[in-house]
């Protein structure tokens, strides 16, 4: 069973080997002036597999599902294949895979949304976020 080390929404993500560079990580609120619209968003995840004998190209595929307020799927990414071995030297009994993706997220509705992250068809995490039409108040 894969173990999720982290999953974050951010403004932008870039992976370099075992290092993941995140800009404005931990997004839980997206401000848009009008809808429909498209928002750039980054997704970063690291998954650990306990069986290091599995070849990197044999890893189960990741799936990303963005869902709107009514639980309807906005956009799905199936078979995400940017995963690669990152750290066999430090932990030879583990296989770690990084997923780093920057997408243009189409939005139709204000309100609560969520990102569902699955690996090999198994739901590992759901990340909620809200789409609002007012900028956050500044203290």
PDB file of C-alpha atoms in Angstrom:
ATOM      1  CA  UNK A   1       0.000   0.000   0.000  1.00  0.00           C
ATOM      2  CA  UNK A   2       1.428   3.406  -0.920  1.00  0.00           C
ATOM      3  CA  UNK A   3       1.833   5.956   1.863  1.00  0.00           C
ATOM      4  CA  UNK A   4       1.251   9.640   1.188  1.00  0.00           C
ATOM      5  CA  UNK A   5       4.033  11.782   2.674  1.00  0.00           C
ATOM      6  CA  UNK A   6       2.510  15.110   1.601  1.00  0.00           C
ATOM      7  CA  UNK A   7       0.040  16.669  -0.811  1.00  0.00           C
ATOM      8  CA  UNK A   8      -0.189  20.430  -1.242  1.00  0.00           C
ATOM      9  CA  UNK A   9      -1.888  22.956  -3.456  1.00  0.00           C
ATOM     10  CA  UNK A  10       0.311  25.933  -4.300  1.00  0.00           C
ATOM     11  CA  UNK A  11       0.813  28.745  -6.787  1.00  0.00           C
ATOM     12  CA  UNK A  12       3.665  26.948  -8.576  1.00  0.00           C
ATOM     13  CA  UNK A  13       5.725  23.777  -8.093  1.00  0.00           C
ATOM     14  CA  UNK A  14       9.007  22.510  -9.528  1.00  0.00           C
ATOM     15  CA  UNK A  15      10.716  19.206  -8.753  1.00  0.00           C
ATOM     16  CA  UNK A  16      14.466  18.643  -8.982  1.00  0.00           C
ATOM     17  CA  UNK A  17      15.270  15.077  -7.997  1.00  0.00           C
ATOM     18  CA  UNK A  18      14.237  14.624  -4.368  1.00  0.00           C
ATOM     19  CA  UNK A  19      13.754  18.361  -3.821  1.00  0.00           C
ATOM     20  CA  UNK A  20      10.371  19.993  -4.394  1.00  0.00           C
ATOM     21  CA  UNK A  21      10.239  23.771  -4.729  1.00  0.00           C
ATOM     22  CA  UNK A  22       6.857  25.252  -3.783  1.00  0.00           C
ATOM     23  CA  UNK A  23       5.646  28.832  -4.174  1.00  0.00           C
ATOM     24  CA  UNK A  24       2.801  29.924  -1.877  1.00  0.00           C
ATOM     25  CA  UNK A  25       2.117  26.402  -0.583  1.00  0.00           C
ATOM     26  CA  UNK A  26      -0.926  25.395   1.414  1.00  0.00           C
ATOM     27  CA  UNK A  27      -3.633  27.088  -0.645  1.00  0.00           C
ATOM     28  CA  UNK A  28      -7.096  26.621   0.832  1.00  0.00           C
ATOM     29  CA  UNK A  29      -8.821  29.657  -0.687  1.00  0.00           C
ATOM     30  CA  UNK A  30      -8.851  30.825  -4.291  1.00  0.00           C
ATOM     31  CA  UNK A  31     -10.000  34.355  -5.089  1.00  0.00           C
ATOM     32  CA  UNK A  32     -11.487  35.044  -8.517  1.00  0.00           C
ATOM     33  CA  UNK A  33     -13.322  38.187  -9.607  1.00  0.00           C
ATOM     34  CA  UNK A  34     -15.702  36.453 -11.979  1.00  0.00           C
ATOM     35  CA  UNK A  35     -16.661  33.016 -13.195  1.00  0.00           C
ATOM     36  CA  UNK A  36     -16.318  31.059 -15.334  1.00  0.00           C
ATOM     37  CA  UNK A  37     -12.568  31.407 -15.237  1.00  0.00           C
ATOM     38  CA  UNK A  38      -9.262  29.594 -15.230  1.00  0.00           C
ATOM     39  CA  UNK A  39      -6.797  29.685 -12.340  1.00  0.00           C
ATOM     40  CA  UNK A  40      -3.190  28.476 -12.458  1.00  0.00           C
ATOM     41  CA  UNK A  41      -2.466  26.077  -9.607  1.00  0.00           C
ATOM     42  CA  UNK A  42       0.328  23.716  -8.639  1.00  0.00           C
ATOM     43  CA  UNK A  43       0.002  20.275  -7.070  1.00  0.00           C
ATOM     44  CA  UNK A  44       2.874  18.639  -5.199  1.00  0.00           C
ATOM     45  CA  UNK A  45       2.848  15.170  -3.688  1.00  0.00           C
ATOM     46  CA  UNK A  46       5.309  12.573  -2.471  1.00  0.00           C
ATOM     47  CA  UNK A  47       4.327   8.937  -2.116  1.00  0.00           C
ATOM     48  CA  UNK A  48       6.407   6.225  -0.454  1.00  0.00           C
ATOM     49  CA  UNK A  49       6.207   2.593  -1.531  1.00  0.00           C
ATOM     50  CA  UNK A  50       7.527   0.025   0.949  1.00  0.00           C
ATOM     51  CA  UNK A  51       8.495  -2.423  -1.808  1.00  0.00           C
ATOM     52  CA  UNK A  52      11.631  -0.953  -3.376  1.00  0.00           C
ATOM     53  CA  UNK A  53      11.817  -3.958  -5.716  1.00  0.00           C
ATOM     54  CA  UNK A  54       9.024  -2.484  -7.857  1.00  0.00           C
ATOM     55  CA  UNK A  55      10.555  -0.726 -10.870  1.00  0.00           C
ATOM     56  CA  UNK A  56       9.751   2.973 -11.181  1.00  0.00           C
ATOM     57  CA  UNK A  57       7.921   2.408 -14.476  1.00  0.00           C
ATOM     58  CA  UNK A  58       5.829  -0.281 -12.744  1.00  0.00           C
ATOM     59  CA  UNK A  59       4.431   2.036 -10.059  1.00  0.00           C
ATOM     60  CA  UNK A  60       0.655   2.430  -9.908  1.00  0.00           C
ATOM     61  CA  UNK A  61      -0.544   5.563 -11.658  1.00  0.00           C
ATOM     62  CA  UNK A  62      -1.653   8.642  -9.785  1.00  0.00           C
ATOM     63  CA  UNK A  63      -5.037  10.247 -10.391  1.00  0.00           C
ATOM     64  CA  UNK A  64      -6.115  13.799  -9.606  1.00  0.00           C
ATOM     65  CA  UNK A  65      -9.825  14.681  -9.460  1.00  0.00           C
ATOM     66  CA  UNK A  66     -10.951  18.263  -8.907  1.00  0.00           C
ATOM     67  CA  UNK A  67     -14.575  18.410  -7.771  1.00  0.00           C
ATOM     68  CA  UNK A  68     -16.931  21.364  -7.449  1.00  0.00           C
ATOM     69  CA  UNK A  69     -19.464  22.292  -4.756  1.00  0.00           C
ATOM     70  CA  UNK A  70     -21.975  19.703  -5.957  1.00  0.00           C
ATOM     71  CA  UNK A  71     -19.332  16.905  -5.983  1.00  0.00           C
ATOM     72  CA  UNK A  72     -19.317  16.957  -9.780  1.00  0.00           C
ATOM     73  CA  UNK A  73     -15.915  16.433 -11.353  1.00  0.00           C
ATOM     74  CA  UNK A  74     -14.498  19.586 -12.922  1.00  0.00           C
ATOM     75  CA  UNK A  75     -11.374  18.020 -14.374  1.00  0.00           C
ATOM     76  CA  UNK A  76      -9.528  14.731 -13.914  1.00  0.00           C
ATOM     77  CA  UNK A  77      -5.995  13.723 -14.656  1.00  0.00           C
ATOM     78  CA  UNK A  78      -5.549   9.970 -15.016  1.00  0.00           C
ATOM     79  CA  UNK A  79      -2.306   8.112 -15.441  1.00  0.00           C
ATOM     80  CA  UNK A  80      -0.152  10.986 -14.239  1.00  0.00           C
ATOM     81  CA  UNK A  81       3.315   9.709 -15.022  1.00  0.00           C
ATOM     82  CA  UNK A  82       5.760  12.274 -13.646  1.00  0.00           C
ATOM     83  CA  UNK A  83       6.593  10.001 -10.703  1.00  0.00           C
ATOM     84  CA  UNK A  84      10.196   8.857 -10.347  1.00  0.00           C
ATOM     85  CA  UNK A  85      12.528   7.284  -7.819  1.00  0.00           C
ATOM     86  CA  UNK A  86      13.857   9.947  -5.440  1.00  0.00           C
ATOM     87  CA  UNK A  87      16.035   8.690  -2.672  1.00  0.00           C
ATOM     88  CA  UNK A  88      17.054   5.080  -3.070  1.00  0.00           C
ATOM     89  CA  UNK A  89      20.523   5.935  -1.727  1.00  0.00           C
ATOM     90  CA  UNK A  90      19.228   7.189   1.624  1.00  0.00           C
ATOM     91  CA  UNK A  91      16.549   4.502   2.047  1.00  0.00           C
ATOM     92  CA  UNK A  92      17.299   1.444  -0.101  1.00  0.00           C
ATOM     93  CA  UNK A  93      14.255  -0.430   1.292  1.00  0.00           C
ATOM     94  CA  UNK A  94      11.827   2.309   0.193  1.00  0.00           C
ATOM     95  CA  UNK A  95      10.830   3.775  -3.128  1.00  0.00           C
ATOM     96  CA  UNK A  96       9.691   7.386  -3.070  1.00  0.00           C
ATOM     97  CA  UNK A  97       7.910   9.052  -5.949  1.00  0.00           C
ATOM     98  CA  UNK A  98       7.310  12.755  -6.514  1.00  0.00           C
ATOM     99  CA  UNK A  99       4.387  14.207  -8.403  1.00  0.00           C
ATOM    100  CA  UNK A 100       4.734  17.876  -9.376  1.00  0.00           C
ATOM    101  CA  UNK A 101       2.219  19.409 -11.768  1.00  0.00           C
ATOM    102  CA  UNK A 102       1.196  22.923 -12.756  1.00  0.00           C
ATOM    103  CA  UNK A 103      -2.232  23.128 -14.333  1.00  0.00           C
ATOM    104  CA  UNK A 104      -4.831  25.631 -15.470  1.00  0.00           C
ATOM    105  CA  UNK A 105      -7.866  24.810 -13.319  1.00  0.00           C
ATOM    106  CA  UNK A 106     -11.192  25.700 -14.951  1.00  0.00           C
ATOM    107  CA  UNK A 107     -13.712  27.007 -12.421  1.00  0.00           C
ATOM    108  CA  UNK A 108     -17.467  27.402 -12.907  1.00  0.00           C
ATOM    109  CA  UNK A 109     -18.811  27.946  -9.374  1.00  0.00           C
ATOM    110  CA  UNK A 110     -18.017  29.716  -6.136  1.00  0.00           C
ATOM    111  CA  UNK A 111     -18.046  27.663  -2.950  1.00  0.00           C
ATOM    112  CA  UNK A 112     -16.381  24.571  -1.538  1.00  0.00           C
ATOM    113  CA  UNK A 113     -14.283  22.434  -3.860  1.00  0.00           C
ATOM    114  CA  UNK A 114     -11.887  19.554  -3.314  1.00  0.00           C
ATOM    115  CA  UNK A 115      -8.967  17.761  -4.852  1.00  0.00           C
ATOM    116  CA  UNK A 116      -8.995  13.981  -4.566  1.00  0.00           C
ATOM    117  CA  UNK A 117      -5.640  12.206  -4.903  1.00  0.00           C
ATOM    118  CA  UNK A 118      -5.630   8.494  -5.743  1.00  0.00           C
ATOM    119  CA  UNK A 119      -2.783   6.074  -6.405  1.00  0.00           C
ATOM    120  CA  UNK A 120      -3.593   2.762  -8.030  1.00  0.00           C
ATOM    121  CA  UNK A 121      -7.300   3.512  -7.559  1.00  0.00           C
ATOM    122  CA  UNK A 122      -6.906   3.968  -3.776  1.00  0.00           C
ATOM    123  CA  UNK A 123      -7.960   7.344  -2.339  1.00  0.00           C
ATOM    124  CA  UNK A 124      -5.002   8.635  -0.317  1.00  0.00           C
ATOM    125  CA  UNK A 125      -6.167  12.149   0.505  1.00  0.00           C
ATOM    126  CA  UNK A 126      -8.797  14.782  -0.121  1.00  0.00           C
ATOM    127  CA  UNK A 127      -7.758  18.445   0.025  1.00  0.00           C
ATOM    128  CA  UNK A 128     -10.635  20.906   0.454  1.00  0.00           C
ATOM    129  CA  UNK A 129     -10.455  24.477  -0.817  1.00  0.00           C
ATOM    130  CA  UNK A 130     -12.962  27.256  -1.331  1.00  0.00           C
ATOM    131  CA  UNK A 131     -13.442  29.544  -4.324  1.00  0.00           C
ATOM    132  CA  UNK A 132     -14.536  33.059  -3.318  1.00  0.00           C
ATOM    133  CA  UNK A 133     -15.317  36.357  -5.061  1.00  0.00           C
ATOM    134  CA  UNK A 134     -13.925  38.594  -2.321  1.00  0.00           C
ATOM    135  CA  UNK A 135     -10.255  38.968  -1.451  1.00  0.00           C
ATOM    136  CA  UNK A 136      -9.296  38.016   2.117  1.00  0.00           C
ATOM    137  CA  UNK A 137      -9.433  40.803   4.672  1.00  0.00           C
ATOM    138  CA  UNK A 138      -6.074  42.252   5.630  1.00  0.00           C
ATOM    139  CA  UNK A 139      -5.423  42.917   9.317  1.00  0.00           C
TER     140      UNK A 139
END
